[in-house]
PDB file of C-alpha atoms and ligand atoms in Angstrom:
ATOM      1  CA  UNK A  18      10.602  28.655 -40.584  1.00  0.00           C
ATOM      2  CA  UNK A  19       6.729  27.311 -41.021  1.00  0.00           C
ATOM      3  CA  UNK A  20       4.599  28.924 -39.296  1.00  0.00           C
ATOM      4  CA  UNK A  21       3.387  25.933 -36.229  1.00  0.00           C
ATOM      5  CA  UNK A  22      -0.317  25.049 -37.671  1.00  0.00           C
ATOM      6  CA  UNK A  23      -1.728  23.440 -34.567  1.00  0.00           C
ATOM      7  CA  UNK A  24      -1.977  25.795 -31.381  1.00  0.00           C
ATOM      8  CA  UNK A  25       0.172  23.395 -29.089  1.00  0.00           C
ATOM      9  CA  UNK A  26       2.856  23.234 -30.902  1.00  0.00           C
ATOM     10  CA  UNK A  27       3.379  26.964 -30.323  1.00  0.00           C
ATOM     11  CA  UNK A  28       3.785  26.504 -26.467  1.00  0.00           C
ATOM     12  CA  UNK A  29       7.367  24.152 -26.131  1.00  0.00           C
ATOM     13  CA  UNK A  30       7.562  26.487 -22.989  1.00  0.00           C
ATOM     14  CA  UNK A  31       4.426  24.815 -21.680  1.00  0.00           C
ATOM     15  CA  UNK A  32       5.949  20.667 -22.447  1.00  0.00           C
ATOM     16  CA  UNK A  33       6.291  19.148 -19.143  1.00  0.00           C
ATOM     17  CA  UNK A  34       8.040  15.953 -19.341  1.00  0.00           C
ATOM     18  CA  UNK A  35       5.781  12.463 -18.880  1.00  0.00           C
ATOM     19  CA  UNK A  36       6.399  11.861 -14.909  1.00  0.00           C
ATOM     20  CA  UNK A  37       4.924   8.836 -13.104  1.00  0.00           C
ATOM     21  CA  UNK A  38       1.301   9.221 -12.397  1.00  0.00           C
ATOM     22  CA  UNK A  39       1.598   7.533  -8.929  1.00  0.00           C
ATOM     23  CA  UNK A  40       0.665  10.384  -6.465  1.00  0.00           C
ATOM     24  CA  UNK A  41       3.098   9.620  -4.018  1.00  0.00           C
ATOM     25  CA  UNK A  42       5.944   9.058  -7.035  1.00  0.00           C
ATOM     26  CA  UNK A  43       5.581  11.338  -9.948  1.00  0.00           C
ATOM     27  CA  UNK A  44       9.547  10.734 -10.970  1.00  0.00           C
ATOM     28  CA  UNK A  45      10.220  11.733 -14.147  1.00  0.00           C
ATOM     29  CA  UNK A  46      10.060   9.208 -17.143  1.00  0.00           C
ATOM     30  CA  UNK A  47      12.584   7.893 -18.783  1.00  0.00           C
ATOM     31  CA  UNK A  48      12.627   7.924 -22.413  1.00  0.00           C
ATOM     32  CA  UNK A  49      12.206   4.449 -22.902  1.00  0.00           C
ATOM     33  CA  UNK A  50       9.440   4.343 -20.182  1.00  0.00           C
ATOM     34  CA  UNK A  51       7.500   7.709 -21.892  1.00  0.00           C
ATOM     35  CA  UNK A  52       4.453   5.989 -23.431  1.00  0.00           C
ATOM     36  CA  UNK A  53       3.936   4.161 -19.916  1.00  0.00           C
ATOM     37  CA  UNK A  54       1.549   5.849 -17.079  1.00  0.00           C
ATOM     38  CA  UNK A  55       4.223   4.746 -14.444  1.00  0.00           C
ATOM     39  CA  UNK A  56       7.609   3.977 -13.920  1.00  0.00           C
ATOM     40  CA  UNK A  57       9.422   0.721 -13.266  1.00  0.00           C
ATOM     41  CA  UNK A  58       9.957   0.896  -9.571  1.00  0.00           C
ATOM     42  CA  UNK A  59       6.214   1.468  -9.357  1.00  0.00           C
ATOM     43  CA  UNK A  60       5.123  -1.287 -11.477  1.00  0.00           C
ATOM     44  CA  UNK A  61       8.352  -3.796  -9.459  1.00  0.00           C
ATOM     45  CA  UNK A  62       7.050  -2.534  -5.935  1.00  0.00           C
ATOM     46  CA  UNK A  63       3.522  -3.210  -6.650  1.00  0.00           C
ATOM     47  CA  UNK A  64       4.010  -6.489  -8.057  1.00  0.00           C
ATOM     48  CA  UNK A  65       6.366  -7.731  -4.681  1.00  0.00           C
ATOM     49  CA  UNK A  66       3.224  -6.103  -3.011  1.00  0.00           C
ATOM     50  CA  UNK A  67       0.599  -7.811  -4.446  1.00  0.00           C
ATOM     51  CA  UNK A  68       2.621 -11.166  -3.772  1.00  0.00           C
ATOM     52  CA  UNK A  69       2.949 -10.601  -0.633  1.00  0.00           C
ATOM     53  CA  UNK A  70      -0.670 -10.285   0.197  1.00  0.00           C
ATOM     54  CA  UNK A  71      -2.104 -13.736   0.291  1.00  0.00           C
ATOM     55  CA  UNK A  72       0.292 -14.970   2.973  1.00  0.00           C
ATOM     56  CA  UNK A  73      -0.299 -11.446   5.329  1.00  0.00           C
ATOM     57  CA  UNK A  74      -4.278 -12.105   4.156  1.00  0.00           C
ATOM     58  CA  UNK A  75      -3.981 -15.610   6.255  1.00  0.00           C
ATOM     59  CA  UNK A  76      -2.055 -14.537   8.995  1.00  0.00           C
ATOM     60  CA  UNK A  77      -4.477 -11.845   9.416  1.00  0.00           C
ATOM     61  CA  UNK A  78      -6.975 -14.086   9.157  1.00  0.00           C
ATOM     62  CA  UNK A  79      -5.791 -16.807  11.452  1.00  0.00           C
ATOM     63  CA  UNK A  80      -5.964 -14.189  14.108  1.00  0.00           C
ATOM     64  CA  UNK A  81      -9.211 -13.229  13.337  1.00  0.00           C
ATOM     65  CA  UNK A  82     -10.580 -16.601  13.437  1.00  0.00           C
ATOM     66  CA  UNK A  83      -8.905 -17.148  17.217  1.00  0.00           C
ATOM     67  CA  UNK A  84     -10.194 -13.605  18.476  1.00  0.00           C
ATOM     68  CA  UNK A  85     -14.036 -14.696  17.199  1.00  0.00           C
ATOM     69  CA  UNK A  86     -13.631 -18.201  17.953  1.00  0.00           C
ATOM     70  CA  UNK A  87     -12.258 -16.976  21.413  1.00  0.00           C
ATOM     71  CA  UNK A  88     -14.924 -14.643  22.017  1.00  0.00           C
ATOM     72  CA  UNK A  89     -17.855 -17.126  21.185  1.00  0.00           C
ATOM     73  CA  UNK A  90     -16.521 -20.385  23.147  1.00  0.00           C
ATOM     74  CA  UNK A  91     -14.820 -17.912  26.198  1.00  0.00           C
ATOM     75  CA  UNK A  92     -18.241 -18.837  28.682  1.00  0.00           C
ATOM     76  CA  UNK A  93     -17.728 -22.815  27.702  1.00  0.00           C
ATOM     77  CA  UNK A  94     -14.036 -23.315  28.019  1.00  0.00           C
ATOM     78  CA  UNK A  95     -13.983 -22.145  31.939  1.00  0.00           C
ATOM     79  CA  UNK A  96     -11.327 -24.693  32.704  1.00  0.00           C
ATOM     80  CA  UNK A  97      -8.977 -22.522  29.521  1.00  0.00           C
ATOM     81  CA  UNK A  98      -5.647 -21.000  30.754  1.00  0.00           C
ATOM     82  CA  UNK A  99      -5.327 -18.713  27.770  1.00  0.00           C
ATOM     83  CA  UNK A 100      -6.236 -15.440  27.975  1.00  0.00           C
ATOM     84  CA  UNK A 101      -9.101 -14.321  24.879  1.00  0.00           C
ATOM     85  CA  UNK A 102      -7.451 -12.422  22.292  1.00  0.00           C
ATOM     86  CA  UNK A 103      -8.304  -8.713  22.381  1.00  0.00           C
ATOM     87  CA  UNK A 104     -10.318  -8.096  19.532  1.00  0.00           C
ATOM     88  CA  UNK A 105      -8.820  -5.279  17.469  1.00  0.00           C
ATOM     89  CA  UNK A 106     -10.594  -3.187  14.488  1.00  0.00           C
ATOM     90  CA  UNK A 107      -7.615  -3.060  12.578  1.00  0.00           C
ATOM     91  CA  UNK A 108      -7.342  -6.709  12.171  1.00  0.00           C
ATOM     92  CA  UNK A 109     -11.501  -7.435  11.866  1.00  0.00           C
ATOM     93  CA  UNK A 110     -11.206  -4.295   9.245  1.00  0.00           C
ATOM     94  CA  UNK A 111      -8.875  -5.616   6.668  1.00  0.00           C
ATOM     95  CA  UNK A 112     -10.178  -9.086   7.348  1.00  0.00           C
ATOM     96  CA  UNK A 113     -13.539  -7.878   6.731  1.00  0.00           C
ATOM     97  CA  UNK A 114     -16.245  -7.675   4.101  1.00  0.00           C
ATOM     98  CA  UNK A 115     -15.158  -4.230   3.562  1.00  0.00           C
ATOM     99  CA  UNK A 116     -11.260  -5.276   3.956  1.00  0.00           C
ATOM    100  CA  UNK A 117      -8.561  -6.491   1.512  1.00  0.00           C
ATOM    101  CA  UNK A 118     -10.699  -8.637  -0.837  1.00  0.00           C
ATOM    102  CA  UNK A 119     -12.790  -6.022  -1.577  1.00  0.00           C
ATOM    103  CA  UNK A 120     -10.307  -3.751  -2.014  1.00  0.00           C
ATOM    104  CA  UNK A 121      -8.749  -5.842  -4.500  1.00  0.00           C
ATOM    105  CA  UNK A 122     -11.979  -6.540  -6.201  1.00  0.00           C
ATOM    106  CA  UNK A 123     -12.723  -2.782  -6.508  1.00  0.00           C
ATOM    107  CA  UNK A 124      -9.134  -2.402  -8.241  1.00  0.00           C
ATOM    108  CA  UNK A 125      -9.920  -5.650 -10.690  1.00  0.00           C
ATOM    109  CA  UNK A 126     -13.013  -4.774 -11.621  1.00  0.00           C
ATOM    110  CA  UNK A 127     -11.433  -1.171 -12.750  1.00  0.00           C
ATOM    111  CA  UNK A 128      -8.795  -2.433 -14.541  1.00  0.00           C
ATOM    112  CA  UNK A 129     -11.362  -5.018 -15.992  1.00  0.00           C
ATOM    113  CA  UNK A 130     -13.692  -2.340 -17.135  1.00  0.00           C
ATOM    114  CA  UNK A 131     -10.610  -0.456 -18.965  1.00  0.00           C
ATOM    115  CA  UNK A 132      -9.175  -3.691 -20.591  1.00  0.00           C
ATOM    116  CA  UNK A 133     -12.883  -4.593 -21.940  1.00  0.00           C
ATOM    117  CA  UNK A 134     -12.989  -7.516 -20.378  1.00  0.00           C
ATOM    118  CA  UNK A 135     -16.083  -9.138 -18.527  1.00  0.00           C
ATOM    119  CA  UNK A 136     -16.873  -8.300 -14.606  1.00  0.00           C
ATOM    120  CA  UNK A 137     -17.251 -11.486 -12.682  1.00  0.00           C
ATOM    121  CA  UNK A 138     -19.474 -11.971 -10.018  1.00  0.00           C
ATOM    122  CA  UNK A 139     -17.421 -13.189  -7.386  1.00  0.00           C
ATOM    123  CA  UNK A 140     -19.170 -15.031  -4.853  1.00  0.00           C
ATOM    124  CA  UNK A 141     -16.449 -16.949  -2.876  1.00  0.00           C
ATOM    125  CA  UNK A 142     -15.031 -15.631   0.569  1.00  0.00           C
ATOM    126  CA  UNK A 143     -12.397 -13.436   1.464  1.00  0.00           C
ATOM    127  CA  UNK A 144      -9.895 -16.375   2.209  1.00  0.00           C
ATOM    128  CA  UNK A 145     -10.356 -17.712  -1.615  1.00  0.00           C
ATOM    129  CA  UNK A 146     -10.914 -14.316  -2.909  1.00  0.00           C
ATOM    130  CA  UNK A 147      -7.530 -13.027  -2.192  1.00  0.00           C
ATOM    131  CA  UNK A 148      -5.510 -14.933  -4.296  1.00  0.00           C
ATOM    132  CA  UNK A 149      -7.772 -14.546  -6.828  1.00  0.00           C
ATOM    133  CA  UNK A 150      -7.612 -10.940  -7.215  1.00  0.00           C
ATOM    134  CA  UNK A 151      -4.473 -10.950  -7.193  1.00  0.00           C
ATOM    135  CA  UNK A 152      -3.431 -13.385 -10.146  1.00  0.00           C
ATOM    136  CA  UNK A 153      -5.353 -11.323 -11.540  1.00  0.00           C
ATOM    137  CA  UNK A 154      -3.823  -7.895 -10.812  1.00  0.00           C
ATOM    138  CA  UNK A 155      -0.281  -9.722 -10.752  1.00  0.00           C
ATOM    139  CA  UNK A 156      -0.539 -11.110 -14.524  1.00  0.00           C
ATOM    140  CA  UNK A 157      -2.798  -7.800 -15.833  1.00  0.00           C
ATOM    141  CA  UNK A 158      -0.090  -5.039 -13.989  1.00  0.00           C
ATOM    142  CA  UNK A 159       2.192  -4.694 -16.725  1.00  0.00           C
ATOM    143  CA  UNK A 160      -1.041  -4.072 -19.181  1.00  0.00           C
ATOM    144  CA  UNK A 161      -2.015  -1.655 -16.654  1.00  0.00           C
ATOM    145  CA  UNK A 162       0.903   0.663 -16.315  1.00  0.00           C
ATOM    146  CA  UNK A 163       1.329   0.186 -20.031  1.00  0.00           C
ATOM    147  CA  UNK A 164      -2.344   1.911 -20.864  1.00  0.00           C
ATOM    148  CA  UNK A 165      -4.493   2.458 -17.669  1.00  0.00           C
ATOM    149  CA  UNK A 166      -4.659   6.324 -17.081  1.00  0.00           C
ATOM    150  CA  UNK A 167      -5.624   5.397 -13.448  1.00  0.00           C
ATOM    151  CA  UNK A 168      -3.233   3.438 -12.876  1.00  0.00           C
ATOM    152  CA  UNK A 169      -1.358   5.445 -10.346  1.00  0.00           C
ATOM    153  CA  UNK A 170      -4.143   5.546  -7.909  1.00  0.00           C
ATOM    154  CA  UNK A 171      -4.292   2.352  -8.098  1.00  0.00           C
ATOM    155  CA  UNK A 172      -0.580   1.597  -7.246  1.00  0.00           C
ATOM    156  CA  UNK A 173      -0.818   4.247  -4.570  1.00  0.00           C
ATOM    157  CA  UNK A 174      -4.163   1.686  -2.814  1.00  0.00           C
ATOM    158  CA  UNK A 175      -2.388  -1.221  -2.927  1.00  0.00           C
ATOM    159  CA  UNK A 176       0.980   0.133  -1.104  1.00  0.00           C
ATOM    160  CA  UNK A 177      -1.958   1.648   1.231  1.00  0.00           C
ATOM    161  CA  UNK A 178      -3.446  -1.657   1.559  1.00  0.00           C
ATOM    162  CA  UNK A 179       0.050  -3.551   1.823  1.00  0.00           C
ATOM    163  CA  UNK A 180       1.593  -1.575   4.564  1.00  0.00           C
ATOM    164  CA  UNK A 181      -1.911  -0.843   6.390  1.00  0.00           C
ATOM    165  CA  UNK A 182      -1.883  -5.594   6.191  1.00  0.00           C
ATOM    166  CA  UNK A 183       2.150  -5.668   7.658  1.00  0.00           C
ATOM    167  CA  UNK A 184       0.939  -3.246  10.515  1.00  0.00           C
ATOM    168  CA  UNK A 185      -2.165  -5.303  11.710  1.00  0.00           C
ATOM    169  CA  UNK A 186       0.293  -8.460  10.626  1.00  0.00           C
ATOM    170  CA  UNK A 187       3.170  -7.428  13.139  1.00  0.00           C
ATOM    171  CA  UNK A 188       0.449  -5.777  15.855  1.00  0.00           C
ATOM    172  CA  UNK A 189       2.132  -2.080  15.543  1.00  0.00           C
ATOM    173  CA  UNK A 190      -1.494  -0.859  16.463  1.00  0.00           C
ATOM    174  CA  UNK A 191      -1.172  -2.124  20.021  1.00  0.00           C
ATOM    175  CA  UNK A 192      -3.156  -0.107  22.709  1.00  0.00           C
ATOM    176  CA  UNK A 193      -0.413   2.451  24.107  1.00  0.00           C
ATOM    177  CA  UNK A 194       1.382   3.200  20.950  1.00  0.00           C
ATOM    178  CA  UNK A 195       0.969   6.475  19.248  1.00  0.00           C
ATOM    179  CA  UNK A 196       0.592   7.263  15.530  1.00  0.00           C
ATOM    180  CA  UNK A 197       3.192   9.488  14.562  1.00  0.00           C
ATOM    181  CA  UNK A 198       3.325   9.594  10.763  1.00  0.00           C
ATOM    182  CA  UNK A 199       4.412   7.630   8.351  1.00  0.00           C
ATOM    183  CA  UNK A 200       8.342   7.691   7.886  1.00  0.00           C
ATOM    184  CA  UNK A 201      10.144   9.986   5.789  1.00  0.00           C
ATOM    185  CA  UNK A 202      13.415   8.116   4.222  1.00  0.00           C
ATOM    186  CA  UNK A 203      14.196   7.627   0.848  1.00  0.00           C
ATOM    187  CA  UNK A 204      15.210   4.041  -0.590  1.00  0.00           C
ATOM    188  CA  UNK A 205      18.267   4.399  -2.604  1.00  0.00           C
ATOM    189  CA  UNK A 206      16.012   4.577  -6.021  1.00  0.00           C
ATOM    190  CA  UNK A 207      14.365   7.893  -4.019  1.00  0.00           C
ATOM    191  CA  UNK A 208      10.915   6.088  -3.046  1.00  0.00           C
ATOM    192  CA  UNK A 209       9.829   7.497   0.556  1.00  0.00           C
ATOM    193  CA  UNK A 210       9.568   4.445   3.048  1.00  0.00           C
ATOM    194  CA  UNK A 211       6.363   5.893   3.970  1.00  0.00           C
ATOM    195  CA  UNK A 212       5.595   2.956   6.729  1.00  0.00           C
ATOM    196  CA  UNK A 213       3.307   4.104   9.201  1.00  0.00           C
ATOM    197  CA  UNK A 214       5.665   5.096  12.607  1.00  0.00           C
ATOM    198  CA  UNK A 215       4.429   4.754  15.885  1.00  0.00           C
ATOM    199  CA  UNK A 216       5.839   5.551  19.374  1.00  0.00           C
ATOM    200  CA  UNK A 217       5.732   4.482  22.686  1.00  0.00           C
ATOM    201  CA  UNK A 218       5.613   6.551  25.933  1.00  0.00           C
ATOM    202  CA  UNK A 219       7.268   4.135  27.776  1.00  0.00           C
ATOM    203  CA  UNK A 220      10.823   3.922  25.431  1.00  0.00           C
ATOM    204  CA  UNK A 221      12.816   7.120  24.100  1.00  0.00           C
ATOM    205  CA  UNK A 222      13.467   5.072  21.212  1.00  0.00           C
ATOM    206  CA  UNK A 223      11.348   4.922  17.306  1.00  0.00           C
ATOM    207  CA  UNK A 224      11.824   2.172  15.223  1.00  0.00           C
ATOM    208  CA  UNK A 225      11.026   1.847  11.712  1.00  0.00           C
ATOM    209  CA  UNK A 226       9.620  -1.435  10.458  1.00  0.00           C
ATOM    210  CA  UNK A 227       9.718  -0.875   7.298  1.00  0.00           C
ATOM    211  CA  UNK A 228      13.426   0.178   6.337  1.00  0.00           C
ATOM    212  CA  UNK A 229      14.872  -0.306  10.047  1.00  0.00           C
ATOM    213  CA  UNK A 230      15.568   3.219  10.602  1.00  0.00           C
ATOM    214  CA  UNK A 231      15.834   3.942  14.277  1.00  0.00           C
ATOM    215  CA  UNK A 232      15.461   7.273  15.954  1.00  0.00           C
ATOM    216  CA  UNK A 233      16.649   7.748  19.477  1.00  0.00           C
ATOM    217  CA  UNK A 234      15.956  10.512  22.249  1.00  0.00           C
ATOM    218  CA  UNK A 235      14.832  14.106  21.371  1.00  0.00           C
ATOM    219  CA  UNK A 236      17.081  15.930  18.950  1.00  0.00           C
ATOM    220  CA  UNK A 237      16.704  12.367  16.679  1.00  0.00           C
ATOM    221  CA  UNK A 238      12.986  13.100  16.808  1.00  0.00           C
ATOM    222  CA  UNK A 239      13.016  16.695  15.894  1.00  0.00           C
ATOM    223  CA  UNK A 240      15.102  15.718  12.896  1.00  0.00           C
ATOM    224  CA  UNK A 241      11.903  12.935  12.086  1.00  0.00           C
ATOM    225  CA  UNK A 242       9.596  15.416  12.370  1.00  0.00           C
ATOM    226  CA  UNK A 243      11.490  17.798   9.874  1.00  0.00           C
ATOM    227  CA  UNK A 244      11.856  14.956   7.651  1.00  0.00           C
ATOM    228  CA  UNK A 245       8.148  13.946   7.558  1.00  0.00           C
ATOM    229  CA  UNK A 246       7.417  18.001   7.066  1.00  0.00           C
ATOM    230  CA  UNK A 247       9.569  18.127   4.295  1.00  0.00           C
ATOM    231  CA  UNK A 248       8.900  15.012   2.428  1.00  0.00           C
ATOM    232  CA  UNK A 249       4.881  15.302   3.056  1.00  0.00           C
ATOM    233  CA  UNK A 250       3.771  18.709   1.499  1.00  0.00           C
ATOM    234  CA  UNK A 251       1.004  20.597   3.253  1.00  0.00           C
ATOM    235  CA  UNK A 252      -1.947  19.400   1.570  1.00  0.00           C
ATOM    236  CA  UNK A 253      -0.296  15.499   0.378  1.00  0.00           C
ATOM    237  CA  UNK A 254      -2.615  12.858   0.887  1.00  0.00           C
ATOM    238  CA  UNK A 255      -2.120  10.837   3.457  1.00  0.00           C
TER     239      UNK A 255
HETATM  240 ZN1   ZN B   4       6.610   5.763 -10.035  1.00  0.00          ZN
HETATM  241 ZN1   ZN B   5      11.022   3.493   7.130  1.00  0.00          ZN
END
């Protein structure tokens, strides 16, 4: 046998197989997915992600418009019936110059620096940025998982982003609900759910938006808890 002539290829013991770099995935790779920095289900649930995001952008945005526009015109329309929208942070957040368009942007212009091609100056508004970014993001993913070492992160922001949208979208923030965690079950391709759970004081029952599980009365929510110790390790980001 020749004697190995580059130090590595003394340590087999120390190969780990390629896994996803998505934080919250990190499956191992397949062999025909190996050269890739993720793995397929990341790169499919991102892309469903990113489409979704213009239409939950104006949604979000049409009720941010009414809660301003109610605010400003609430001492004028005296004679008005309907009650102003309560303005919530969650919804002026993402909506935001801090929210989902620049969150996009920050991803683009990352991906943009790695690929070597120029950084725009974007100057339009959130409502025609959206879309934007992500055509951009939609038609560049692929490259992305292909070569992007960061990738992962990336992938990891946007389901961050998407869910955080689908929450403010479908009001889960109201005032008397509880954060409890995000939810702990597996799709069927082992990707955690991971939709942020809240509860109510005034029902015994939890509801999952996300995948529609439902747990009901105490024992059912000791067994959440477990689940959400288990499948987030001390330490996990959040
Ligand atoms: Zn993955
Ligand atoms: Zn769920």
């Amino acid at each position: 046998m020749p004697h190995p002539t580059t130090p590595a290829a003394g340590h087999d013991d120390d190969y780990a197989w390629p896994t996803c770099s998505t934080p919250t995935c990190g499956r191992p790779l397949w062999t025909n997915e190996s050269d890739r920095r993720a793995c397929h289900p990341c790169e499919d649930k991102t892309r469903q992600r990113l489409t979704e995001l213009p239409s939950l952008f104006t949604q979000l945005n049409t009720t941010a418009q009414h809660m301003r526009g109610t605010r400003r015109t609430s001492s004028t329309l005296s004679g008005s019936k309907t009650p102003p929208l309560p303005l919530r942070a969650d919804v002026l957040n993402l909506t935001g110059p801090g929210g989902i368009a620049h969150r996009l942007q920050t991803i683009e212009d990352a991906w943009r620096a790695h690929l070597g091609r120029r950084i725009g100056t974007w100057a339009g508004n959130p409502t025609q940025a959206v879309p934007v970014h992500v055509q951009f993001l939609v038609i560049n993913l692929q490259r992305a998982v292909d070569t992007y070492d960061s990738v992962g992160q990336d992938i990891d922001d946007i389901r961050r982003l998407h869910t955080e949208t689908v929450a403010a979208v479908t009001g889960e923030h109201r005032p008397g609900r509880i954060q409890i965690g995000p939810c702990p079950i597996p799709y069927a391709d082992g990707t955690l759910c991971g939709y942020p759970l809240t509860a109510s004081t005034a029902r015994h029952r939890i509801q999952c938006p996300g995948c529609g599980t439902r747990w009901e009365g105490i024992d059912d929510w000791r067994t959440l808890r477990a689940a959400q110790n288990a499948a987030q390790p001390a330490g996990a980001a959040a």
